[in-house]
């Protein structure tokens, strides 16, 4: 999943979508995921990194992760031409 | 004279087409002869215009709605106090007054002063209690009834002629010409403010308002009557003029003397064709058009702060008749970075 | 390397004109234990969901209420409102504290007798009392609170065949300035019906008018309404005394005191607006003391408050079954507590707390019960922290009505526990089994 390139993410987790003028806030984990996605990391890789770094098992994280990606999609923050 | 430095927190920065009193209150304080004020804005929503008025508001903090409970509310006020060392808070919303009145002592113990009506005064003048209030103080009030459900709407024709007014507990008033419209307004109002809804006889006549300040001992410190000259489709005054109606001032003084009203108030009154005065509503706080009173020579926000910090305040003796206010809208330019800061930190 | 504390990722859209708690770091209150016992341990041992009642809290609240009235008025007697919670263990706590019983059916009446309450300490209310019930109450010298003329004439008829006098009071409804005005129970004050009923009773030899009773409504937030009601009852007592030279022995102010739950449609939370026992007591007792009743004849003040005494002492503990997204991407959380067991969620915005440490982030969430039924909603919209499946939640203030009004629908009803004064957990109602229901059912032969 690719985040639209012009989406701005601040260090504090503030997201501004210049296409629509909407803004969002993220908690720390969400901000970290978004930065990883922006830098082109694969989804499976992100899951591995998180399970290692945080006190969470892979299954739980995977579930939360895809729920979060669903929200990004809902808010139209991802590229549509995804295969 | 050296001006006294005070830090004053003010709510109601929503200077929108349904304006809160915060911005005009601040303007009054900024023009004070006695005080040099640092103004802390307290905002519920992130686009309240006052937040972005840098000449008026030194710093703004977001606060939770009173509906989220007094605990969260007071915690936030205490946090702000720990940062800003507040001297006085001037709450400007009806819906928050209950919480502030309840917290008055706790705030005072922290050194934060308020100048508010007592809970008895606040309850007594509640819209749903207006008929009793009128009876007790010998003031004409329109006939009104409290309703809580659809079923009550059908029975209204026993007591009322259409049109009639449908009013919310805290805010909102709509004119209804038939039961369908009452249902419509009832839904709108209950969704926002809950039950009860007040149904009030519609009195034809001229709408006149008085902004006043009572010292809690029965003295009227300030009272300025105004007639609305231009009313928006939301029923808000967009222009008004001070008038020299002595009956109105006398009525206000009588009310304040008998209730020993403490704090700011606005009386909404209709004068009918027979020159009878009907009290429509008492708002237990300073109204949004208070700056007209300042312009007419009675700086009510300043006097309220002086009372709050325990000064002896002499009543204003006069005001200028024929002073007008003409409200206007004005576009400020902000930046997403301001919005970001407010959203992410709750402060700006 | 030690792993970092995990918090599920969340994104919130910032809406203009909508207050946003994000920057304010609002504390999220959690309830990890009940009376010092971990929620997790309770659920592990007794299952989920489970009701828990606190005996220390029940006693403490009762004593607080009693003190509020007895410190202002010489003669005060509470009667436990059975319908609010008629688990025997609970009733017995109130009786142990000195409460009489207030019942509204033959079923409750028998329950009170079985709990060891003498008939002479039972107040029998309600519109449904059949001849058998009435006879029993007359024989046992219970106080019958008459609801309507049909009942009054039934009692007159029944006392012809017994040598016992019936001890009666009438229930009176009136305008106390509150809405809605409850006028379906008892005799109306304003239209003179109550006075007529008093006259009829005074003329009958076999009826002894001992009390006047009212119950002005439920969840009354205005203490003043009780003052109005007490004054009106006092006025009737004085009139009765003047005309018949007869002293009314007690005035029963009923119940209806609010608890700290927040009613749907209320703007401010109940915690902030609920009057205290002192507020109610001050209003009622000063109205009686300031009335024209002669000080020597001051009637006993009966109180039947139920909700305000027990709501706070009850909790229901449950577990997150699932999180999902609704079509508009709003979060919904399914818990194992349904409206079948939490009837009060139809009129309260119940508070729901996580039972374990959780993230500071909240999301606008709809909380649903487990029933396959569209109306099974605990909270339509609540800012709720992000919990995972299997996490526990606590709903406080559920002691009143839920354990009597609940229904066996779709699933069986759970255990009810009492934490006693020594912090021991006791089961006071066992969870239902299929056997219980099978016992009551009969299958006709042709369907066997």
mmCIF file of N, CA, C and O in Angstrom, chain B residues 37 64 124 152-153 180 198 258-259 269 272 274 281 312:
data_model
loop_
_atom_site.group_PDB
_atom_site.id
_atom_site.type_symbol
_atom_site.label_atom_id
_atom_site.label_comp_id
_atom_site.label_asym_id
_atom_site.label_seq_id
_atom_site.Cartn_x
_atom_site.Cartn_y
_atom_site.Cartn_z
ATOM 1 N N UNK B 37 -4.297 43.502 31.257
ATOM 2 C CA UNK B 37 -4.678 42.090 31.303
ATOM 3 C C UNK B 37 -3.897 41.210 30.343
ATOM 4 O O UNK B 37 -3.550 41.613 29.230
ATOM 5 N N UNK B 64 -12.436 20.645 27.663
ATOM 6 C CA UNK B 64 -13.488 19.689 27.309
ATOM 7 C C UNK B 64 -14.863 20.262 27.617
ATOM 8 O O UNK B 64 -15.006 21.072 28.531
ATOM 9 N N UNK B 124 -33.530 29.350 39.474
ATOM 10 C CA UNK B 124 -34.801 30.049 39.575
ATOM 11 C C UNK B 124 -35.187 30.717 38.255
ATOM 12 O O UNK B 124 -36.336 30.768 37.876
ATOM 13 N N UNK B 152 -47.008 15.338 24.065
ATOM 14 C CA UNK B 152 -47.395 16.642 24.607
ATOM 15 C C UNK B 152 -47.726 17.645 23.502
ATOM 16 O O UNK B 152 -48.456 18.604 23.721
ATOM 17 N N UNK B 153 -47.158 17.416 22.311
ATOM 18 C CA UNK B 153 -47.323 18.403 21.243
ATOM 19 C C UNK B 153 -48.790 18.490 20.810
ATOM 20 O O UNK B 153 -49.313 19.574 20.581
ATOM 21 N N UNK B 180 -46.717 20.429 13.070
ATOM 22 C CA UNK B 180 -45.625 19.786 12.315
ATOM 23 C C UNK B 180 -44.315 20.526 12.553
ATOM 24 O O UNK B 180 -43.270 19.919 12.739
ATOM 25 N N UNK B 198 -39.171 23.967 25.884
ATOM 26 C CA UNK B 198 -40.129 24.927 26.438
ATOM 27 C C UNK B 198 -40.973 25.510 25.314
ATOM 28 O O UNK B 198 -40.450 25.946 24.298
ATOM 29 N N UNK B 258 -34.347 42.537 44.120
ATOM 30 C CA UNK B 258 -35.109 41.480 44.781
ATOM 31 C C UNK B 258 -34.425 40.119 44.725
ATOM 32 O O UNK B 258 -34.536 39.318 45.633
ATOM 33 N N UNK B 259 -33.729 39.857 43.628
ATOM 34 C CA UNK B 259 -33.071 38.551 43.531
ATOM 35 C C UNK B 259 -31.661 38.597 44.115
ATOM 36 O O UNK B 259 -31.030 37.584 44.287
ATOM 37 N N UNK B 269 -36.696 41.201 26.701
ATOM 38 C CA UNK B 269 -38.026 41.720 27.027
ATOM 39 C C UNK B 269 -38.753 42.107 25.743
ATOM 40 O O UNK B 269 -38.135 42.585 24.794
ATOM 41 N N UNK B 272 -45.098 45.235 24.264
ATOM 42 C CA UNK B 272 -46.182 45.071 23.292
ATOM 43 C C UNK B 272 -46.833 46.410 22.974
ATOM 44 O O UNK B 272 -46.427 47.454 23.497
ATOM 45 N N UNK B 274 -49.453 47.760 23.871
ATOM 46 C CA UNK B 274 -50.041 48.477 25.003
ATOM 47 C C UNK B 274 -48.982 48.958 25.987
ATOM 48 O O UNK B 274 -49.298 49.282 27.135
ATOM 49 N N UNK B 281 -36.908 36.114 28.798
ATOM 50 C CA UNK B 281 -35.820 35.241 29.211
ATOM 51 C C UNK B 281 -34.814 36.036 30.020
ATOM 52 O O UNK B 281 -34.613 37.221 29.788
ATOM 53 N N UNK B 312 -14.390 47.372 45.800
ATOM 54 C CA UNK B 312 -15.654 48.057 46.033
ATOM 55 C C UNK B 312 -16.004 48.840 44.774
ATOM 56 O O UNK B 312 -15.274 49.739 44.371
#
